[in-house]
Amino acid sequence: MSERQREAAVALFEAGFGEDAAATRLGVPRTAVRRLRDRWKVRGAGALMMEPGKRSFTFEFKLEVVRRLISGEATAIELTREHGLSSPKLVENWVGLYRREGEDALRPKPKGRPATPAGTGGLSELERLRAENLELSAKVAYLEKLRALKEQGRG
């Protein structure tokens, strides 16, 4: 959604329109309006004009938030307000990961490409041996051709 569409949606929310009515009036997807309305419920009109920033959270923090939601201690919106999160959708995503993959899904993922052992150039043992075999086969073929040419020159 554009900034103008977000502003119009907020005005509609404040006038009492629901997400379906706002999406229809603005001609935008309902899911985008739903996420915007969730943020509006938490932050009010001012926070919606800017896209939420990228923050990182510790494993322990995510786990605490997920456990509080699952236990029924608080709703996603309440937890979002309490911790200053960008959207209740963020909490719901953490809960989904936790339910599908367990606690470890909430741990930070390593950044970048995995390190390769020194000297291997990133090849597995089998790949390295295949490359070496191909190189040796080429050398043997070259030497056989050289020998054949020398023999032709003598004869």
CSV table of C-alpha atoms in Angstrom, one decimal:
chain,number,residue,atom,x,y,z
A,1,MET,CA,0.0,0.0,0.0
A,2,SER,CA,1.2,3.5,-0.7
A,3,GLU,CA,1.5,6.1,1.9
A,4,ARG,CA,-1.7,7.9,0.6
A,5,GLN,CA,-3.6,4.6,0.8
A,6,ARG,CA,-2.4,4.0,4.4
A,7,GLU,CA,-3.5,7.5,5.4
A,8,ALA,CA,-6.9,7.0,3.8
A,9,ALA,CA,-7.3,3.6,5.5
A,10,VAL,CA,-6.5,5.1,8.9
A,11,ALA,CA,-9.1,7.8,8.3
A,12,LEU,CA,-11.6,5.2,7.5
A,13,PHE,CA,-10.8,3.2,10.6
A,14,GLU,CA,-11.1,6.3,12.7
A,15,ALA,CA,-14.5,6.9,11.1
A,16,GLY,CA,-15.6,3.5,12.2
A,17,PHE,CA,-15.1,1.5,9.0
A,18,GLY,CA,-13.9,-2.1,9.3
A,19,GLU,CA,-11.0,-3.7,7.3
A,20,ASP,CA,-13.3,-5.2,4.6
A,21,ALA,CA,-15.0,-1.9,3.9
A,22,ALA,CA,-11.8,0.0,3.9
A,23,ALA,CA,-10.1,-2.5,1.5
A,24,THR,CA,-13.1,-2.3,-0.8
A,25,ARG,CA,-13.2,1.5,-0.8
A,26,LEU,CA,-9.5,1.8,-1.5
A,27,GLY,CA,-9.2,-1.1,-3.9
A,28,VAL,CA,-6.4,-2.8,-2.1
A,29,PRO,CA,-5.9,-6.3,-0.8
A,30,ARG,CA,-7.7,-7.2,2.5
A,31,THR,CA,-4.6,-8.7,4.0
A,32,ALA,CA,-2.7,-5.5,3.7
A,33,VAL,CA,-5.5,-3.5,5.3
A,34,ARG,CA,-5.9,-6.1,8.0
A,35,ARG,CA,-2.2,-5.8,8.9
A,36,LEU,CA,-2.5,-2.0,8.9
A,37,ARG,CA,-5.6,-2.1,11.1
A,38,ASP,CA,-3.8,-4.4,13.6
A,39,ARG,CA,-0.9,-1.8,13.8
A,40,TRP,CA,-3.5,1.0,14.1
A,41,LYS,CA,-5.1,-0.8,17.1
A,42,VAL,CA,-1.7,-0.8,18.8
A,43,ARG,CA,-0.1,2.4,17.8
A,44,GLY,CA,-2.8,4.8,16.7
A,45,ALA,CA,-2.7,6.9,13.5
A,46,GLY,CA,0.8,8.5,13.8
A,47,ALA,CA,2.7,5.2,13.8
A,48,LEU,CA,1.0,3.9,10.7
A,49,MET,CA,2.3,6.6,8.4
A,50,MET,CA,5.8,5.1,8.6
A,51,GLU,CA,6.7,1.5,7.7
A,52,PRO,CA,7.9,-0.3,10.8
A,53,GLY,CA,11.7,-0.5,11.2
A,54,LYS,CA,13.7,-3.7,11.3
A,55,ARG,CA,14.6,-4.8,14.8
A,56,SER,CA,16.1,-8.0,16.1
A,57,PHE,CA,15.0,-9.8,19.2
A,58,THR,CA,16.7,-12.3,21.5
A,59,PHE,CA,15.7,-16.0,21.6
A,60,GLU,CA,14.7,-15.5,25.3
A,61,PHE,CA,12.5,-12.5,24.5
A,62,LYS,CA,10.7,-14.3,21.7
A,63,LEU,CA,10.2,-17.4,23.8
A,64,GLU,CA,8.7,-15.4,26.7
A,65,VAL,CA,6.3,-13.5,24.4
A,66,VAL,CA,5.2,-16.8,22.7
A,67,ARG,CA,4.7,-18.6,26.0
A,68,ARG,CA,2.6,-15.7,27.4
A,69,LEU,CA,0.3,-15.7,24.3
A,70,ILE,CA,-0.1,-19.5,24.3
A,71,SER,CA,-0.9,-19.6,28.0
A,72,GLY,CA,-3.6,-17.0,27.5
A,73,GLU,CA,-1.9,-14.5,29.8
A,74,ALA,CA,-2.2,-11.8,27.1
A,75,THR,CA,-3.4,-11.3,23.5
A,76,ALA,CA,-1.1,-10.6,20.6
A,77,ILE,CA,-2.3,-7.0,20.6
A,78,GLU,CA,-1.6,-6.6,24.3
A,79,LEU,CA,1.9,-8.1,23.9
A,80,THR,CA,2.6,-5.8,20.9
A,81,ARG,CA,1.7,-2.7,22.9
A,82,GLU,CA,3.5,-3.8,26.0
A,83,HIS,CA,6.8,-4.5,24.2
A,84,GLY,CA,6.6,-1.8,21.5
A,85,LEU,CA,6.5,-4.3,18.7
A,86,SER,CA,5.6,-3.3,15.1
A,87,SER,CA,2.6,-5.5,14.7
A,88,PRO,CA,0.6,-8.3,16.3
A,89,LYS,CA,1.4,-10.3,13.2
A,90,LEU,CA,5.1,-10.5,14.4
A,91,VAL,CA,3.9,-12.3,17.6
A,92,GLU,CA,1.6,-14.6,15.6
A,93,ASN,CA,4.5,-15.5,13.3
A,94,TRP,CA,6.7,-16.4,16.3
A,95,VAL,CA,3.9,-18.6,17.7
A,96,GLY,CA,3.5,-20.3,14.3
A,97,LEU,CA,7.2,-21.1,14.1
A,98,TYR,CA,7.2,-22.3,17.7
A,99,ARG,CA,4.2,-24.7,17.1
A,100,ARG,CA,5.6,-26.1,13.8
A,101,GLU,CA,9.3,-26.4,14.7
A,102,GLY,CA,9.7,-26.0,18.4
A,103,GLU,CA,11.8,-23.6,20.5
A,104,ASP,CA,14.8,-23.7,18.2
A,105,ALA,CA,12.9,-22.1,15.4
A,106,LEU,CA,13.0,-18.9,17.5
A,107,ARG,CA,16.8,-18.8,17.7
A,108,PRO,CA,18.7,-16.4,15.6
A,109,LYS,CA,19.8,-17.8,12.2
A,110,PRO,CA,23.4,-17.4,11.2
A,111,LYS,CA,24.0,-14.6,8.7
A,112,GLY,CA,25.7,-15.1,5.3
A,113,ARG,CA,27.1,-18.1,3.6
A,114,PRO,CA,28.5,-20.9,5.7
A,115,ALA,CA,32.3,-21.0,6.1
A,116,THR,CA,34.1,-23.6,4.0
A,117,PRO,CA,37.2,-25.5,5.3
A,118,ALA,CA,40.5,-24.0,4.2
A,119,GLY,CA,42.0,-25.4,1.0
A,120,THR,CA,38.9,-27.2,-0.2
A,121,GLY,CA,37.4,-24.4,-2.2
A,122,GLY,CA,34.0,-25.4,-0.9
A,123,LEU,CA,34.0,-28.8,-2.5
A,124,SER,CA,33.1,-32.1,-0.8
A,125,GLU,CA,35.6,-34.9,-0.7
A,126,LEU,CA,33.7,-36.7,-3.5
A,127,GLU,CA,33.6,-33.6,-5.7
A,128,ARG,CA,37.3,-32.9,-5.0
A,129,LEU,CA,38.3,-36.5,-6.0
A,130,ARG,CA,36.1,-36.3,-9.2
A,131,ALA,CA,37.8,-33.0,-10.2
A,132,GLU,CA,41.3,-34.5,-9.5
A,133,ASN,CA,40.3,-37.6,-11.6
A,134,LEU,CA,39.2,-35.5,-14.5
A,135,GLU,CA,42.4,-33.5,-14.4
A,136,LEU,CA,44.6,-36.6,-14.3
A,137,SER,CA,42.6,-38.1,-17.2
A,138,ALA,CA,43.2,-35.0,-19.3
A,139,LYS,CA,47.0,-35.2,-18.5
A,140,VAL,CA,47.1,-38.9,-19.5
A,141,ALA,CA,45.3,-38.1,-22.8
A,142,TYR,CA,47.7,-35.3,-23.5
A,143,LEU,CA,50.7,-37.4,-22.9
A,144,GLU,CA,49.4,-40.2,-25.1
A,145,LYS,CA,48.7,-37.8,-27.9
A,146,LEU,CA,52.2,-36.3,-27.5
A,147,ARG,CA,53.8,-39.8,-27.6
A,148,ALA,CA,51.8,-40.7,-30.7
A,149,LEU,CA,52.9,-37.5,-32.5
A,150,LYS,CA,56.6,-38.2,-31.5
A,151,GLU,CA,56.3,-41.8,-32.9
A,152,GLN,CA,54.9,-40.4,-36.2
A,153,GLY,CA,57.8,-38.1,-36.5
A,154,ARG,CA,60.3,-40.9,-36.1
A,155,GLY,CA,58.8,-43.4,-38.5
